[in-house]
Amino acid sequence: MTRFILDGAEVEAKDGETIWQVSKRLGTTLPHLCHTDRSGFEPEGNCRACVVEIKGERALAASCRRRPTAGMVVETANGRVDKARRMVFELLLADHASPDPDSAFLGWAGAVGVKASRFASTTAPAAPDTSHPAMAVRLDACIHCTLCLRACREVQVNDVIGMSGRGGESRITFDFAQSMGASSCVGCGECVQACPTGALLPAAGPVRAERSVDSLCPYCGVGCQVTYHVRGDAIVAATGRDGLANHERLCVKGRFGFDYSRHPQRLTTPLVRKEGAPKEPIDPADPFSHFRPATWDEALDIAAAGLKRLPRTALAGLGSAKGSNEEAYLFQKLVRTGFGSNNVDHCTRLCHASSVAALLEGIGSGAVTAPIAEVANAEVIVLIGANPSANHPVAASFIKNAVKRGARLVILDPRGQALTRFASHHLRFNNGTDVALLNAMLHVIVAEELYDKDFVAARTTGFAELAVHLQAYSPDSMAPLCGIDAGTIRAVARLYARAGSAMILWGMGVSQHSHGTDNSRCLIALAMLCGQVGRKGSGLHPLRGQNNVQGASDSGLIPMMLPDYGRVGTPAVRGRFEAGWGQDLDPAPGLTVVEMMNAAQAGIIRGMYVEGENPAMSDPDLAHAREALAGLDHLVVQDIFLTETAMLADVVLPASAFFEKTGTFTNTDRHVQMGRQVLDPPGKARPDLWIIAEMGKRLGLAWSYDGPRAVFDEMRGLMDSLAGITWERLEKEGGITYPAGKAILFDESFPTGDGKARLVPASGLVPAESPDAEYPFLLSTGRVLEHWHTGSMTRRSDVLDRLQGVPAVNISPADMARLGLAEGAMVRIESRRGRVEAVAAADSRLSPGALFMPFCFTEAAANLLTNPVLDPVAKIPELKVSAVRLSPAGK
Ligand SMILES: Nc1nc2c(c(=O)[nH]1)N[C@H]1C(S)=C(S)[C@@H](COP(=O)(O)OP(=O)(O)OC[C@H]3O[C@@H](n4cnc5c(=O)[nH]c(N)nc54)[C@H](O)[C@@H]3O)O[C@H]1N2
Ligand SMILES: Nc1nc2c(c(=O)[nH]1)N[C@H]1C(S)=C(S)[C@@H](COP(=O)(O)OP(=O)(O)OC[C@H]3O[C@@H](n4cnc5c(=O)[nH]c(N)nc54)[C@H](O)[C@@H]3O)O[C@H]1N2
Ligand SMILES: [Mo]
């Protein structure tokens, strides 16, 4: 604490506080342009709008940088200070042509009493740069405060924005003086949010909102808090809020991808299939041709009657990780009590099912042990099978911040990525050989006795067996298989084992394999051998994908588990829910996603209710999956668009988009947050919760929920994880981490029977299908930054589809040359299961022989090609490896 005099009063500064911060804390925000108190921005003190007088000093001081000392006498407003400030604003105003009359800059100019400048402009006018679909640049309004540059360089660490020239000639530039649209800009819009003048604005111009609502981003598991700005019945802008997971940061989808909810193709009325209309792909020019509009009552009656007619063993439901906890809970309750079986699952099966299976087996809990934010405290960060710059971009920004602070980043991924340049090591090993690489690392750690002996002895079981198993996996013997030399494997193993603190973050490159559970077992063993859990900067973090996949799993959208992960077969677990729900439950585990499709094709499953998923695009081996869906006696689809799945439905129920309902959502960090209604659903579309409840009633359930809160309260009574979390607290605090507010778990014991972690040997060495003479390429599928999964939302977002609208297959430059393919040429990709045509795009991040396709393009649906083979434990398909051949289209 430092005591000093501020404007005549004695005040106290906390450790490290600047004069500007003390003044703000005490109620007076001093004028500021180049300064922001957001985390991640360092004060520069270059604009001098915040100057104050310090008695005894000749020059005025920039209060944003200056820290008070004991006894210092500071005046924030007096004749001298005011005059200096006005001069600052007058000089800046002379060179400022404002596109935004409500800018922070003009606001502050007015506040210090400057309306016009006496000086003439010294700079030549600059043409606006409107090359980017989402943002416009008007350098005429720029005052060189460099907030945008710091937003791009220090906060998001994208290093696109720079400053060129000197003095009056200096200007903001993108890369090497490119237009914004042609630059390497990733569209996060952090610069727009930071700009105080309107030099950087949304493409549509200044935001003139009528109201604002605090909610969340509807896309990924990072769970960014967002404020939506609304005019009329549409969102016109999104800004980041100071949530635990994002600290006001957003990515391109969160900032510019909200308009899908007002797309003209939104479903606005219930639809019933016309008598006799075939279940086959629909004429894209007239997508609704197979349906007729219906009232809610009629549609719900037909939807429920078609399911009720079938035996309970012939029914299955797919719930949604895009919906709230309350929706997920109610949906699984509907299946368990209304259908009478546990045939309920969701996209987690195609996602982190294997990670969760291994985590439950190894440490007794499937959620992350520490939040992403802990990378700030990690000495070593291992990133394996994940591409966060594209898929968890705000998390990626914190990883980059950590590297700049001194952390070492180790990437284990066959493909290069935007984070590669931040990594101390990027091991581009052979696809599908994670176990070979990781077992070799584990071998080194055991052989060189680098493991944490105390931790292993006190907190794990199975070490002896694991050590014996690992003998067969020396780096020398695994090197040829994984394609990484033994020396590098040893170096990375030592780096991890010797780190004071280390985190492992992983994604679909680990989980989506026929041995995905084995892959995760290795990662768990790595952390456990080295005692890297339960401490600051340590832990295991499977990067959860959908905005509510953690919550949907917690809430019970899982065929073998009830809410909070109790097994359906365990009488005590089942008894609790039987008592709570007043009904006997089926003790037999239900079918998983791909098993449901197989059962449908075999005629065992004959009726399905699909809410907020698009399996006719996201399941592997689509020809088979679509045939299975089309062959059902009765399919009910509840979505916001007429998706590829909805086109095969008997009844389509038009639901609310994220922005049109209130509910709780749980992010990848186990942080439960409140999503609030921003808009009304269009037309006759209704909130998902209402639709599920109406379906429940028609299936004979005596339900009377009057909204999400009633469902949440029921959940709290049955789920220990939510015990301490109330609706009121969520409303007030915005977010609460479970269990009991603890961000870092397992500092003392694990929730296993004996409190210890289980080390489980892993042996799955190669993918189920490898390239051969007939299908010589290895196809990996995944994502691109701008698109969400099956594209239903993002391809209907104007900005996102303009940024990335062409269905492409990425090919290594060497293969492009070898096959004589030009950039943009149409090519055909064929696997044993199907074929698609896409545009060839050279990608130097791929090794020769490897191809990559995202699965968001309906015109070239990657899943027509993928292999439905399943991991035996987790039942996740091998979406990351299939053998294909490639040829010019039309030949
Ligand atoms: N823009 C965008 N963001 C998203 C999503 C989206 O659709 N679009 N989806 C969300 C969801 S649900 C999820 S689950 C996450 C997924 O996020 P990620 O896990 O990052 O997603 P992917 O793109 O599927 O692939 C991850 C990485 O696996 C690597 N890989 C491929 N094969 C292998 C292998 O054999 N071994 C290893 N170690 N790596 C391999 C790929 O090169 C790629 O870098 O993203 C979430 N975020
Ligand atoms: N080849 C390949 N396939 C994959 C993967 C891969 O890496 N490669 N990844 C897999 C993974 S990790 C995942 S998570 C799955 C995702 O698979 P899906 O969950 O099937 O994919 P999404 O496109 O996210 O589907 C969400 C659906 O919900 C709708 N929707 C959005 N908001 C709402 C709402 O509020 N209410 C309702 N009722 N509907 C809504 C959307 O329009 C969309 O149709 O894909 C898997 N498939
Ligand atoms: Mo996912």
mmCIF file of C-alpha atoms in Angstrom, residues 547-759:
data_model
loop_
_atom_site.group_PDB
_atom_site.id
_atom_site.type_symbol
_atom_site.label_atom_id
_atom_site.label_comp_id
_atom_site.label_asym_id
_atom_site.label_seq_id
_atom_site.Cartn_x
_atom_site.Cartn_y
_atom_site.Cartn_z
ATOM 1 C CA ASN A 547 -20.373 -24.930 -26.312
ATOM 2 C CA ASN A 548 -22.206 -27.331 -24.028
ATOM 3 C CA VAL A 549 -20.710 -30.754 -24.607
ATOM 4 C CA GLN A 550 -19.423 -30.863 -21.041
ATOM 5 C CA GLY A 551 -22.844 -29.927 -19.742
ATOM 6 C CA ALA A 552 -24.745 -32.263 -22.064
ATOM 7 C CA SER A 553 -22.600 -35.156 -20.846
ATOM 8 C CA ASP A 554 -22.956 -34.117 -17.199
ATOM 9 C CA SER A 555 -26.710 -33.884 -17.710
ATOM 10 C CA GLY A 556 -26.943 -37.485 -18.855
ATOM 11 C CA LEU A 557 -27.077 -37.517 -22.684
ATOM 12 C CA ILE A 558 -25.076 -40.744 -22.480
ATOM 13 C CA PRO A 559 -26.465 -44.257 -23.047
ATOM 14 C CA MET A 560 -24.595 -45.998 -20.242
ATOM 15 C CA MET A 561 -24.780 -43.248 -17.643
ATOM 16 C CA LEU A 562 -27.361 -41.214 -15.811
ATOM 17 C CA PRO A 563 -26.767 -37.529 -14.984
ATOM 18 C CA ASP A 564 -23.444 -37.083 -13.118
ATOM 19 C CA TYR A 565 -22.005 -40.287 -14.639
ATOM 20 C CA GLY A 566 -23.546 -42.964 -12.417
ATOM 21 C CA ARG A 567 -23.853 -46.210 -14.429
ATOM 22 C CA VAL A 568 -27.409 -47.143 -15.431
ATOM 23 C CA GLY A 569 -26.669 -50.706 -14.368
ATOM 24 C CA THR A 570 -25.784 -49.753 -10.776
ATOM 25 C CA PRO A 571 -28.912 -50.256 -8.651
ATOM 26 C CA ALA A 572 -28.116 -47.490 -6.146
ATOM 27 C CA VAL A 573 -27.559 -44.952 -8.923
ATOM 28 C CA ARG A 574 -30.667 -45.983 -10.782
ATOM 29 C CA GLY A 575 -32.663 -46.019 -7.572
ATOM 30 C CA ARG A 576 -31.981 -42.366 -6.935
ATOM 31 C CA PHE A 577 -33.379 -41.369 -10.323
ATOM 32 C CA GLU A 578 -36.231 -43.862 -10.120
ATOM 33 C CA ALA A 579 -37.266 -42.210 -6.865
ATOM 34 C CA GLY A 580 -36.772 -38.726 -8.290
ATOM 35 C CA TRP A 581 -38.652 -39.433 -11.495
ATOM 36 C CA GLY A 582 -41.245 -41.736 -9.985
ATOM 37 C CA GLN A 583 -40.706 -44.512 -12.484
ATOM 38 C CA ASP A 584 -38.676 -47.688 -12.999
ATOM 39 C CA LEU A 585 -35.733 -47.314 -15.344
ATOM 40 C CA ASP A 586 -34.112 -49.745 -17.759
ATOM 41 C CA PRO A 587 -30.910 -51.179 -16.214
ATOM 42 C CA ALA A 588 -29.412 -52.045 -19.619
ATOM 43 C CA PRO A 589 -27.059 -49.518 -21.251
ATOM 44 C CA GLY A 590 -28.434 -48.061 -24.484
ATOM 45 C CA LEU A 591 -26.987 -47.769 -27.957
ATOM 46 C CA THR A 592 -24.329 -45.228 -28.929
ATOM 47 C CA VAL A 593 -24.497 -42.927 -31.986
ATOM 48 C CA VAL A 594 -22.953 -45.233 -34.572
ATOM 49 C CA GLU A 595 -24.545 -48.309 -32.992
ATOM 50 C CA MET A 596 -27.940 -46.610 -33.403
ATOM 51 C CA MET A 597 -27.302 -46.135 -37.106
ATOM 52 C CA ASN A 598 -26.231 -49.758 -37.458
ATOM 53 C CA ALA A 599 -29.311 -50.881 -35.553
ATOM 54 C CA ALA A 600 -31.488 -48.664 -37.727
ATOM 55 C CA GLN A 601 -30.090 -50.205 -40.829
ATOM 56 C CA ALA A 602 -30.688 -53.652 -39.374
ATOM 57 C CA GLY A 603 -34.323 -52.720 -38.705
ATOM 58 C CA ILE A 604 -33.903 -52.912 -34.934
ATOM 59 C CA ILE A 605 -34.210 -49.162 -34.335
ATOM 60 C CA ARG A 606 -37.284 -47.913 -36.235
ATOM 61 C CA GLY A 607 -38.089 -44.555 -34.679
ATOM 62 C CA MET A 608 -35.791 -41.675 -33.757
ATOM 63 C CA TYR A 609 -36.039 -38.221 -32.225
ATOM 64 C CA VAL A 610 -33.064 -36.042 -33.191
ATOM 65 C CA GLU A 611 -32.690 -32.690 -31.494
ATOM 66 C CA GLY A 612 -29.920 -30.260 -32.505
ATOM 67 C CA GLU A 613 -27.649 -32.697 -34.285
ATOM 68 C CA ASN A 614 -27.021 -33.323 -37.920
ATOM 69 C CA PRO A 615 -25.931 -36.965 -38.208
ATOM 70 C CA ALA A 616 -26.647 -37.013 -41.956
ATOM 71 C CA MET A 617 -23.484 -34.886 -42.185
ATOM 72 C CA SER A 618 -21.515 -35.618 -39.016
ATOM 73 C CA ASP A 619 -21.618 -39.416 -38.821
ATOM 74 C CA PRO A 620 -18.948 -41.489 -40.541
ATOM 75 C CA ASP A 621 -19.793 -43.388 -43.740
ATOM 76 C CA LEU A 622 -22.684 -41.114 -44.665
ATOM 77 C CA ALA A 623 -24.148 -43.247 -47.405
ATOM 78 C CA HIS A 624 -24.830 -45.853 -44.758
ATOM 79 C CA ALA A 625 -25.958 -43.350 -42.099
ATOM 80 C CA ARG A 626 -28.328 -41.561 -44.476
ATOM 81 C CA GLU A 627 -29.766 -44.849 -45.638
ATOM 82 C CA ALA A 628 -30.334 -45.823 -42.022
ATOM 83 C CA LEU A 629 -32.098 -42.516 -41.268
ATOM 84 C CA ALA A 630 -34.186 -42.695 -44.429
ATOM 85 C CA GLY A 631 -35.195 -46.266 -43.643
ATOM 86 C CA LEU A 632 -36.704 -45.413 -40.269
ATOM 87 C CA ASP A 633 -40.461 -45.841 -39.853
ATOM 88 C CA HIS A 634 -40.574 -42.526 -38.052
ATOM 89 C CA LEU A 635 -38.023 -39.728 -37.705
ATOM 90 C CA VAL A 636 -38.623 -36.524 -35.756
ATOM 91 C CA VAL A 637 -36.051 -33.768 -36.190
ATOM 92 C CA GLN A 638 -35.932 -30.635 -34.082
ATOM 93 C CA ASP A 639 -33.590 -28.073 -35.572
ATOM 94 C CA ILE A 640 -33.343 -24.452 -36.621
ATOM 95 C CA PHE A 641 -32.735 -25.256 -40.305
ATOM 96 C CA LEU A 642 -33.875 -27.899 -42.753
ATOM 97 C CA THR A 643 -30.613 -29.802 -42.395
ATOM 98 C CA GLU A 644 -29.553 -32.865 -44.346
ATOM 99 C CA THR A 645 -30.997 -34.869 -41.426
ATOM 100 C CA ALA A 646 -34.241 -32.903 -41.290
ATOM 101 C CA MET A 647 -34.756 -33.555 -45.004
ATOM 102 C CA LEU A 648 -35.178 -37.232 -44.110
ATOM 103 C CA ALA A 649 -37.660 -36.573 -41.303
ATOM 104 C CA ASP A 650 -41.345 -37.343 -41.037
ATOM 105 C CA VAL A 651 -41.908 -34.372 -38.779
ATOM 106 C CA VAL A 652 -39.680 -31.290 -38.464
ATOM 107 C CA LEU A 653 -40.031 -29.186 -35.338
ATOM 108 C CA PRO A 654 -38.744 -25.590 -35.693
ATOM 109 C CA ALA A 655 -36.629 -24.736 -32.668
ATOM 110 C CA SER A 656 -35.071 -21.703 -31.087
ATOM 111 C CA ALA A 657 -31.510 -20.734 -31.889
ATOM 112 C CA PHE A 658 -29.084 -20.097 -29.046
ATOM 113 C CA PHE A 659 -29.938 -16.401 -28.908
ATOM 114 C CA GLU A 660 -33.631 -17.090 -28.516
ATOM 115 C CA LYS A 661 -33.678 -18.872 -25.169
ATOM 116 C CA THR A 662 -32.292 -18.776 -21.658
ATOM 117 C CA GLY A 663 -30.387 -21.596 -20.007
ATOM 118 C CA THR A 664 -27.150 -22.713 -18.397
ATOM 119 C CA PHE A 665 -24.123 -23.896 -20.356
ATOM 120 C CA THR A 666 -20.976 -25.594 -19.065
ATOM 121 C CA ASN A 667 -17.700 -24.833 -20.779
ATOM 122 C CA THR A 668 -14.563 -26.929 -21.157
ATOM 123 C CA ASP A 669 -13.264 -25.606 -17.813
ATOM 124 C CA ARG A 670 -16.303 -26.969 -15.877
ATOM 125 C CA HIS A 671 -17.508 -23.402 -15.588
ATOM 126 C CA VAL A 672 -21.314 -23.165 -15.630
ATOM 127 C CA GLN A 673 -22.520 -19.924 -17.201
ATOM 128 C CA MET A 674 -25.807 -18.247 -17.954
ATOM 129 C CA GLY A 675 -26.934 -17.895 -21.557
ATOM 130 C CA ARG A 676 -29.668 -15.300 -21.814
ATOM 131 C CA GLN A 677 -32.371 -14.741 -24.383
ATOM 132 C CA VAL A 678 -31.466 -11.935 -26.758
ATOM 133 C CA LEU A 679 -34.116 -12.265 -29.487
ATOM 134 C CA ASP A 680 -37.525 -13.860 -29.984
ATOM 135 C CA PRO A 681 -37.686 -17.006 -32.127
ATOM 136 C CA PRO A 682 -38.812 -16.254 -35.686
ATOM 137 C CA GLY A 683 -42.325 -17.128 -36.852
ATOM 138 C CA LYS A 684 -43.765 -20.083 -35.011
ATOM 139 C CA ALA A 685 -40.388 -21.471 -33.903
ATOM 140 C CA ARG A 686 -40.446 -22.345 -30.185
ATOM 141 C CA PRO A 687 -37.810 -22.787 -27.466
ATOM 142 C CA ASP A 688 -36.289 -26.276 -27.452
ATOM 143 C CA LEU A 689 -37.257 -26.840 -23.848
ATOM 144 C CA TRP A 690 -40.892 -26.173 -24.608
ATOM 145 C CA ILE A 691 -40.840 -28.568 -27.563
ATOM 146 C CA ILE A 692 -39.175 -31.363 -25.573
ATOM 147 C CA ALA A 693 -41.682 -30.890 -22.762
ATOM 148 C CA GLU A 694 -44.627 -30.997 -25.201
ATOM 149 C CA MET A 695 -43.232 -34.192 -26.717
ATOM 150 C CA GLY A 696 -42.892 -35.609 -23.207
ATOM 151 C CA LYS A 697 -46.511 -34.865 -22.387
ATOM 152 C CA ARG A 698 -47.654 -36.558 -25.552
ATOM 153 C CA LEU A 699 -45.559 -39.599 -24.686
ATOM 154 C CA GLY A 700 -47.596 -39.879 -21.520
ATOM 155 C CA LEU A 701 -45.296 -38.100 -19.053
ATOM 156 C CA ALA A 702 -46.923 -35.958 -16.391
ATOM 157 C CA TRP A 703 -44.673 -32.965 -16.892
ATOM 158 C CA SER A 704 -45.304 -29.385 -15.940
ATOM 159 C CA TYR A 705 -42.150 -27.344 -16.279
ATOM 160 C CA ASP A 706 -42.724 -23.637 -16.639
ATOM 161 C CA GLY A 707 -39.247 -22.871 -17.975
ATOM 162 C CA PRO A 708 -35.544 -23.623 -17.672
ATOM 163 C CA ARG A 709 -35.352 -22.663 -14.040
ATOM 164 C CA ALA A 710 -37.815 -25.337 -12.980
ATOM 165 C CA VAL A 711 -35.766 -27.943 -14.830
ATOM 166 C CA PHE A 712 -32.548 -26.639 -13.340
ATOM 167 C CA ASP A 713 -33.981 -26.881 -9.839
ATOM 168 C CA GLU A 714 -34.933 -30.521 -10.446
ATOM 169 C CA MET A 715 -31.424 -31.211 -11.731
ATOM 170 C CA ARG A 716 -29.863 -29.687 -8.637
ATOM 171 C CA GLY A 717 -31.784 -32.115 -6.484
ATOM 172 C CA LEU A 718 -30.436 -35.124 -8.381
ATOM 173 C CA MET A 719 -26.934 -34.019 -9.377
ATOM 174 C CA ASP A 720 -24.297 -33.508 -6.703
ATOM 175 C CA SER A 721 -22.126 -31.557 -9.133
ATOM 176 C CA LEU A 722 -24.722 -28.777 -9.188
ATOM 177 C CA ALA A 723 -25.487 -28.808 -5.493
ATOM 178 C CA GLY A 724 -23.767 -25.501 -4.721
ATOM 179 C CA ILE A 725 -24.930 -23.759 -7.882
ATOM 180 C CA THR A 726 -28.195 -21.864 -7.802
ATOM 181 C CA TRP A 727 -30.013 -20.014 -10.568
ATOM 182 C CA GLU A 728 -29.786 -16.799 -8.531
ATOM 183 C CA ARG A 729 -26.037 -17.126 -8.132
ATOM 184 C CA LEU A 730 -25.601 -17.807 -11.834
ATOM 185 C CA GLU A 731 -27.725 -14.770 -12.668
ATOM 186 C CA LYS A 732 -25.649 -12.637 -10.384
ATOM 187 C CA GLU A 733 -22.148 -14.003 -10.842
ATOM 188 C CA GLY A 734 -22.461 -14.976 -14.498
ATOM 189 C CA GLY A 735 -20.495 -18.209 -13.987
ATOM 190 C CA ILE A 736 -19.578 -20.755 -11.332
ATOM 191 C CA THR A 737 -17.045 -23.579 -11.550
ATOM 192 C CA TYR A 738 -17.952 -27.008 -10.192
ATOM 193 C CA PRO A 739 -17.145 -28.861 -8.037
ATOM 194 C CA ALA A 740 -17.375 -26.267 -5.284
ATOM 195 C CA GLY A 741 -15.647 -23.497 -7.196
ATOM 196 C CA LYS A 742 -12.442 -25.528 -7.580
ATOM 197 C CA ALA A 743 -10.666 -24.833 -10.865
ATOM 198 C CA ILE A 744 -7.755 -27.245 -10.264
ATOM 199 C CA LEU A 745 -8.688 -30.732 -9.140
ATOM 200 C CA PHE A 746 -7.071 -33.751 -7.502
ATOM 201 C CA ASP A 747 -4.410 -32.138 -5.363
ATOM 202 C CA GLU A 748 -4.851 -34.913 -2.801
ATOM 203 C CA SER A 749 -6.706 -37.870 -4.250
ATOM 204 C CA PHE A 750 -8.717 -39.075 -7.212
ATOM 205 C CA PRO A 751 -12.414 -39.989 -7.205
ATOM 206 C CA THR A 752 -11.575 -43.648 -7.840
ATOM 207 C CA GLY A 753 -12.439 -46.435 -5.399
ATOM 208 C CA ASP A 754 -9.054 -46.342 -3.680
ATOM 209 C CA GLY A 755 -8.352 -42.658 -4.319
ATOM 210 C CA LYS A 756 -5.472 -43.542 -6.634
ATOM 211 C CA ALA A 757 -5.005 -43.122 -10.358
ATOM 212 C CA ARG A 758 -4.824 -46.264 -12.473
ATOM 213 C CA LEU A 759 -1.982 -46.577 -14.941
#
